[in-house]
Tab-separated table of C-alpha atoms in Angstrom:
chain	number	residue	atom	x	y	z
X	1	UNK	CA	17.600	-62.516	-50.248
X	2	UNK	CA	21.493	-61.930	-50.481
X	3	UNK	CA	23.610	-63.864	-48.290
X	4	UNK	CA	27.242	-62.747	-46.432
X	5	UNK	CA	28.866	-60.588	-49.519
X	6	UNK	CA	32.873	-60.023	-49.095
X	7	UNK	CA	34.851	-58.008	-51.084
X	8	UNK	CA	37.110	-58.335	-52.685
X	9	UNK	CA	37.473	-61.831	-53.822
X	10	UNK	CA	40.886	-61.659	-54.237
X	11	UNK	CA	43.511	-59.040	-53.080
X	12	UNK	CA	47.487	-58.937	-53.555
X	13	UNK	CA	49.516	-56.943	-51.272
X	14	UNK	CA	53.087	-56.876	-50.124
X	15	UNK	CA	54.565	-56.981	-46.865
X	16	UNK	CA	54.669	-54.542	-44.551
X	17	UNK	CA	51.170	-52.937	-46.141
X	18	UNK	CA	47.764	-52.317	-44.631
X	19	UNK	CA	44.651	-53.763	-46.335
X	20	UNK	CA	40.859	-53.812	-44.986
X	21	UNK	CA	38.494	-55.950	-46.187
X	22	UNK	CA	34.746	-55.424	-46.095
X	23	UNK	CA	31.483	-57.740	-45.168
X	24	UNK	CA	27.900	-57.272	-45.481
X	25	UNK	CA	25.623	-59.691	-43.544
X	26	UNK	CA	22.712	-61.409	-44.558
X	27	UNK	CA	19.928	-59.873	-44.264
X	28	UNK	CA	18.180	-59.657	-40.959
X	29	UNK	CA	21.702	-60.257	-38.869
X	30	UNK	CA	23.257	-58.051	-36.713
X	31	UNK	CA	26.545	-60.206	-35.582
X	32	UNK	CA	29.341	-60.367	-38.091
X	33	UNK	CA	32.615	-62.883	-36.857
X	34	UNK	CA	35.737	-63.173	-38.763
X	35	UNK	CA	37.931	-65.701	-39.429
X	36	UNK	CA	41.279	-66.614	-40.961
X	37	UNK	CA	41.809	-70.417	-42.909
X	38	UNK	CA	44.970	-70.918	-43.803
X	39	UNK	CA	46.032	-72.764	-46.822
X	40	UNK	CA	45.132	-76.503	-45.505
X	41	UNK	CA	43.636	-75.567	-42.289
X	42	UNK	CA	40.374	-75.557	-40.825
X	43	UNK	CA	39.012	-71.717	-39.970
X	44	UNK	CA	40.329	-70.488	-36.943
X	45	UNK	CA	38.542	-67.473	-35.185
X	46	UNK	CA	39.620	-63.796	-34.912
X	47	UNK	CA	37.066	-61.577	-33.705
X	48	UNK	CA	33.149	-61.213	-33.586
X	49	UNK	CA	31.336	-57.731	-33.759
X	50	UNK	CA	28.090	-56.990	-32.121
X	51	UNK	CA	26.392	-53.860	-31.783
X	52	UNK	CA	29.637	-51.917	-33.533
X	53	UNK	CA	31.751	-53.281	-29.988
X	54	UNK	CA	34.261	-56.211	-30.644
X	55	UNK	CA	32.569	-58.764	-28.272
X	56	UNK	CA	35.008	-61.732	-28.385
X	57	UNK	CA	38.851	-61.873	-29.881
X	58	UNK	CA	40.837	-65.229	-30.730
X	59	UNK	CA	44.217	-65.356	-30.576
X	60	UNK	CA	45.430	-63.109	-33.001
X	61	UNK	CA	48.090	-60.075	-32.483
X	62	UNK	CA	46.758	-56.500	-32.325
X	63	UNK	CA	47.180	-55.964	-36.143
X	64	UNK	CA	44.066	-57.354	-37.003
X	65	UNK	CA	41.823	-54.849	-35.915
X	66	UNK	CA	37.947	-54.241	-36.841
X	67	UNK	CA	34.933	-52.304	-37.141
X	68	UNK	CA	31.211	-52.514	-37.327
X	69	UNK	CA	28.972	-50.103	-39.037
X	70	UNK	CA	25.173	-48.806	-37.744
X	71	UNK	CA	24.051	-51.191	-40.864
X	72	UNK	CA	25.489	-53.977	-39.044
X	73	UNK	CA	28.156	-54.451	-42.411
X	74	UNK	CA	31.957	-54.682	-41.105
X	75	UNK	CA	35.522	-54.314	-41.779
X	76	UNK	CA	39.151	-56.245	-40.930
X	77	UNK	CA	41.981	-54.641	-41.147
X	78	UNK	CA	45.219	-55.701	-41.124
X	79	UNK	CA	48.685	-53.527	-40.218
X	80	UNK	CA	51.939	-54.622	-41.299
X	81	UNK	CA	51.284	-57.527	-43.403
X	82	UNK	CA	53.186	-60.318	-42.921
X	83	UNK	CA	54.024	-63.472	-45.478
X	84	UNK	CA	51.998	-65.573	-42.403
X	85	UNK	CA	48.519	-63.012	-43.382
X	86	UNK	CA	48.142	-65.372	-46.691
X	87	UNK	CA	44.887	-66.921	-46.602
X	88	UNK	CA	41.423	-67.238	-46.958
X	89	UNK	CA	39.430	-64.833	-44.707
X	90	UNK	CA	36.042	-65.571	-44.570
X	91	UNK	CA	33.381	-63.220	-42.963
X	92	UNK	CA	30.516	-64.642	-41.116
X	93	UNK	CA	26.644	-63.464	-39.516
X	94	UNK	CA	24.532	-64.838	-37.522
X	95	UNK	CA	21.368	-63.237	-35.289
X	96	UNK	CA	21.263	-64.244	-31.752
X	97	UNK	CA	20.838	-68.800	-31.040
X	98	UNK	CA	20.658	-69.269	-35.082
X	99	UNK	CA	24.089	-70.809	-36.507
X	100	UNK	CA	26.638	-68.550	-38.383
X	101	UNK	CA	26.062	-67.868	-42.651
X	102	UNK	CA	29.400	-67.505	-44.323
X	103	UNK	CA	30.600	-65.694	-46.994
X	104	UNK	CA	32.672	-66.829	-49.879
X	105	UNK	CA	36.039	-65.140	-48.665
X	106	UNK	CA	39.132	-62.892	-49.623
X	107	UNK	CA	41.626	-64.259	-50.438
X	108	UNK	CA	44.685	-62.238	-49.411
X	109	UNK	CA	48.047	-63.103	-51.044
X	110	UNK	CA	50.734	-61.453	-49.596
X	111	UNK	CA	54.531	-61.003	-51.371
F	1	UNK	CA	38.378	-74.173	-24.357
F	2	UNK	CA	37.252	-76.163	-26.994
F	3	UNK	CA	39.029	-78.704	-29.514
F	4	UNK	CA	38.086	-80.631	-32.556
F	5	UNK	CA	40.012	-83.728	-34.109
F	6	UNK	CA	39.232	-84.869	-37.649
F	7	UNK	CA	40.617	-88.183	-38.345
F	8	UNK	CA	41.673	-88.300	-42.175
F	9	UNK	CA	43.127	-85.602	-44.343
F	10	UNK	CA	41.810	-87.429	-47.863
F	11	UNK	CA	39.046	-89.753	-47.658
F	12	UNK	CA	38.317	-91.725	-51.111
F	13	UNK	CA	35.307	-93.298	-51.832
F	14	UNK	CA	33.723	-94.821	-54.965
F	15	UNK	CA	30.398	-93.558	-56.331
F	16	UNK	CA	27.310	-95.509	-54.629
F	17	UNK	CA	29.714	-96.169	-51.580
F	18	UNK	CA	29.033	-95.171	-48.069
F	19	UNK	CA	30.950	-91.685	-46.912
F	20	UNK	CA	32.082	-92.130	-43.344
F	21	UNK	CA	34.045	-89.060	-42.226
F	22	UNK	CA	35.331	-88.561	-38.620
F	23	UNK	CA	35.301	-85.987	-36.171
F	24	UNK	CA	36.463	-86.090	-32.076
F	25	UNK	CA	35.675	-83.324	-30.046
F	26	UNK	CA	36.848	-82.068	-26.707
F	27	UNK	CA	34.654	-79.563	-24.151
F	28	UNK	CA	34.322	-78.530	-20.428
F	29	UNK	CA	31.060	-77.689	-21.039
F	30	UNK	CA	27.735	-79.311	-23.493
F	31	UNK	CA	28.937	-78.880	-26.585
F	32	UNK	CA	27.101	-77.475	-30.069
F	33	UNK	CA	28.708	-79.326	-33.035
F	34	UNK	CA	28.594	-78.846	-36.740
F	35	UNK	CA	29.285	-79.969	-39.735
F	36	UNK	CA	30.370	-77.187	-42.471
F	37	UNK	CA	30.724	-78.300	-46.923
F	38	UNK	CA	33.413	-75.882	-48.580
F	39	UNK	CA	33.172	-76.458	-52.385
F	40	UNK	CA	36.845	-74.934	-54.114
F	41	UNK	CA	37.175	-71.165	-54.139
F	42	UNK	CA	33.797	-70.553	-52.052
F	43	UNK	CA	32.532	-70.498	-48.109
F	44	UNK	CA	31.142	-72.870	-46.276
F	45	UNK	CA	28.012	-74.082	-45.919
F	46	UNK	CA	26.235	-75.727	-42.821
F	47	UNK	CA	25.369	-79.661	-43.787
F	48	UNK	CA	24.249	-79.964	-40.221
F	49	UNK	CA	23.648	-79.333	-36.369
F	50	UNK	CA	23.640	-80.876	-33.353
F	51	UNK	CA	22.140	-78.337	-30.161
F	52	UNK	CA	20.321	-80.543	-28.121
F	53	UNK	CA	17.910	-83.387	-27.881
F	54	UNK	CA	17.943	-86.186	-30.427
F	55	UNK	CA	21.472	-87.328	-30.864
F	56	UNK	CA	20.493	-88.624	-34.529
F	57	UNK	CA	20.685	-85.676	-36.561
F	58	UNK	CA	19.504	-85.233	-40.430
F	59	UNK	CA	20.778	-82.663	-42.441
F	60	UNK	CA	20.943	-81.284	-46.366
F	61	UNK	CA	22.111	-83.446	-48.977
F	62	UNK	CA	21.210	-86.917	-47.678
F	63	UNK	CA	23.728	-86.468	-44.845
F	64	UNK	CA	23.434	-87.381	-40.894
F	65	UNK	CA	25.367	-87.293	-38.330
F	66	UNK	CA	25.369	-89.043	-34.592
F	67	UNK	CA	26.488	-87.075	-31.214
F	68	UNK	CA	27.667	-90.096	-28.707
F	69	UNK	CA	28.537	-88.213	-25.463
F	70	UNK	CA	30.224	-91.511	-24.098
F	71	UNK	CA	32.351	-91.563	-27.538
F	72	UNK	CA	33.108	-87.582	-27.646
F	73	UNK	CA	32.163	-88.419	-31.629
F	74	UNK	CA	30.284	-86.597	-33.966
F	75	UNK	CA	30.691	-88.740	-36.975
F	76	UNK	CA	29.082	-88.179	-40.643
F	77	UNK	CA	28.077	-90.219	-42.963
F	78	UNK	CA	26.108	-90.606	-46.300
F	79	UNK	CA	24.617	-94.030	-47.234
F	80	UNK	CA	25.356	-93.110	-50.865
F	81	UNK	CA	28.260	-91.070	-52.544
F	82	UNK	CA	27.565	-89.030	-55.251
F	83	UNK	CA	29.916	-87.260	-57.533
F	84	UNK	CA	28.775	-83.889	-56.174
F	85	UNK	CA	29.848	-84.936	-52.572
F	86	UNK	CA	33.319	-84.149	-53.545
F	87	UNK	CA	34.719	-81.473	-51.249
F	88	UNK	CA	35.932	-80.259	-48.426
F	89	UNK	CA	33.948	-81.342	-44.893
F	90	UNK	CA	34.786	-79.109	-41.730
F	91	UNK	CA	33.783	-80.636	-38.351
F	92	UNK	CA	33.213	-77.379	-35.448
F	93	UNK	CA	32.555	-77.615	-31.803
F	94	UNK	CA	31.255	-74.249	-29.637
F	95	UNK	CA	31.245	-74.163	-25.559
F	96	UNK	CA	27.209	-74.047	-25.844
F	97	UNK	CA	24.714	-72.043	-27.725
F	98	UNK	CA	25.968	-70.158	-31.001
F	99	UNK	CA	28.903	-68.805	-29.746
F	100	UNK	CA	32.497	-68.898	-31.707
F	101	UNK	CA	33.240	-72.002	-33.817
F	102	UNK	CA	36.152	-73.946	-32.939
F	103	UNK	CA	37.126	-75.614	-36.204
F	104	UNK	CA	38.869	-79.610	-37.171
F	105	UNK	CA	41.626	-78.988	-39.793
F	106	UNK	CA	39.127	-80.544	-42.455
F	107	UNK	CA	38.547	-83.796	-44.667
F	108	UNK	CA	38.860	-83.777	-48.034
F	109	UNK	CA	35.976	-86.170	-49.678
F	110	UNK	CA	37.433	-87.550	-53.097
F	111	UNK	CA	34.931	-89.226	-54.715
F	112	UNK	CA	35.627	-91.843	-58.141
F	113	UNK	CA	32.878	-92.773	-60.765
């Protein structure tokens, strides 16, 4: 049974360029949540899909937009990359009242 | 709103010793608290859960961890470090039920043979 896959593992961009990175959810789960961990940081939330609607946004700027797909797998992208969009971003699902499965990440480096 | 306080950056332990690691937590409402394990260059993994009911809870790895309401503490420990223990421990708080994770800044468990 495959858990939360991300790709890709690693991604270099530069600023001012768009990137989207992609999230398929364990098996049997149908809500995928992003979120952003900064070098040294704990996690911090940016948006959580459900039913291909964006149910619930942190506190991040319009650039960071999403998408989910009828097979429940998701996007992120990101406009207008910034130095500040380095980090980890890790992609996580969950089924309704059952605790979130992560994924191992992209990490975005941005120059 | 939610908000999570880990006390401790780098905690260092010797093999065999016990692994305290500390986590505050604020909430307007009963909280949901967790304790995540992120090994370098992967995710994170859930050590642990506390929903409701007994505030003594047991998780993977020989870990536990105790809610005390009065304390606003979730604190884990191990009785016994092992080598393998060596990573990064993330303490999370939601407003109730599975909703978004509010996450500490992390603890970094160093442990020496």
């Amino acid at each position: 049974d495959a858990g939360v896959t991300q790709s890709p593992t690693h991604l270099i961009k530069t600023r001012g360029q768009q990137v989207t990175l992609r999230c398929s959810p364990k098996s049997g789960h149908d809500t995928v949540s992003w979120y952003q961990q900064a070098l040294g940081q704990g996690p911090q939330f940016i948006f959580q899909y459900y039913e291909e609607e964006e149910r619930q946004r942190g506190n991040f700027p319009d650039r960071f937009s999403g998408h989910q797909f009828p097979n429940y797998s998701s996007e992120l992208n990101v406009n207008a990359l910034l130095l500040g969009d380095s980090a980890l971003y890790l992609c996580a699902s969950s089924l309704d009242n059952s605790p979130l499965h992560f994924g191992n990440g992209t990490r975005l480096t941005v120059t | 709103a939610q908000s999570v306080t880990q006390l401790g950056s780098h905690v260092s332990v010797s093999e065999g010793a016990l692994v305290l690691l500390r986590c505050n937590y604020s909430s307007s409402v009963p909280p949901y608290l967790f304790w995540y394990v992120q090994y370098p260059n992967q995710g994170l993994q859930l050590l642990l859960k506390y929903t409701t009911g007994a505030t003594l809870v047991k998780g993977i790895n020989g870990f536990e961890a105790e809610f005390k309401k009065s304390e606003t503490s979730f604190h884990l420990t191990k009785p016994s470090a092992h080598m393998s223990d060596a990573a990064e421990y993330f303490c999370a708080v939601t407003g109730g039920g599975y909703s978004t994770l509010t996450f500490g800044k992390g603890t970094m468990l160093l442990v020496s043979p």
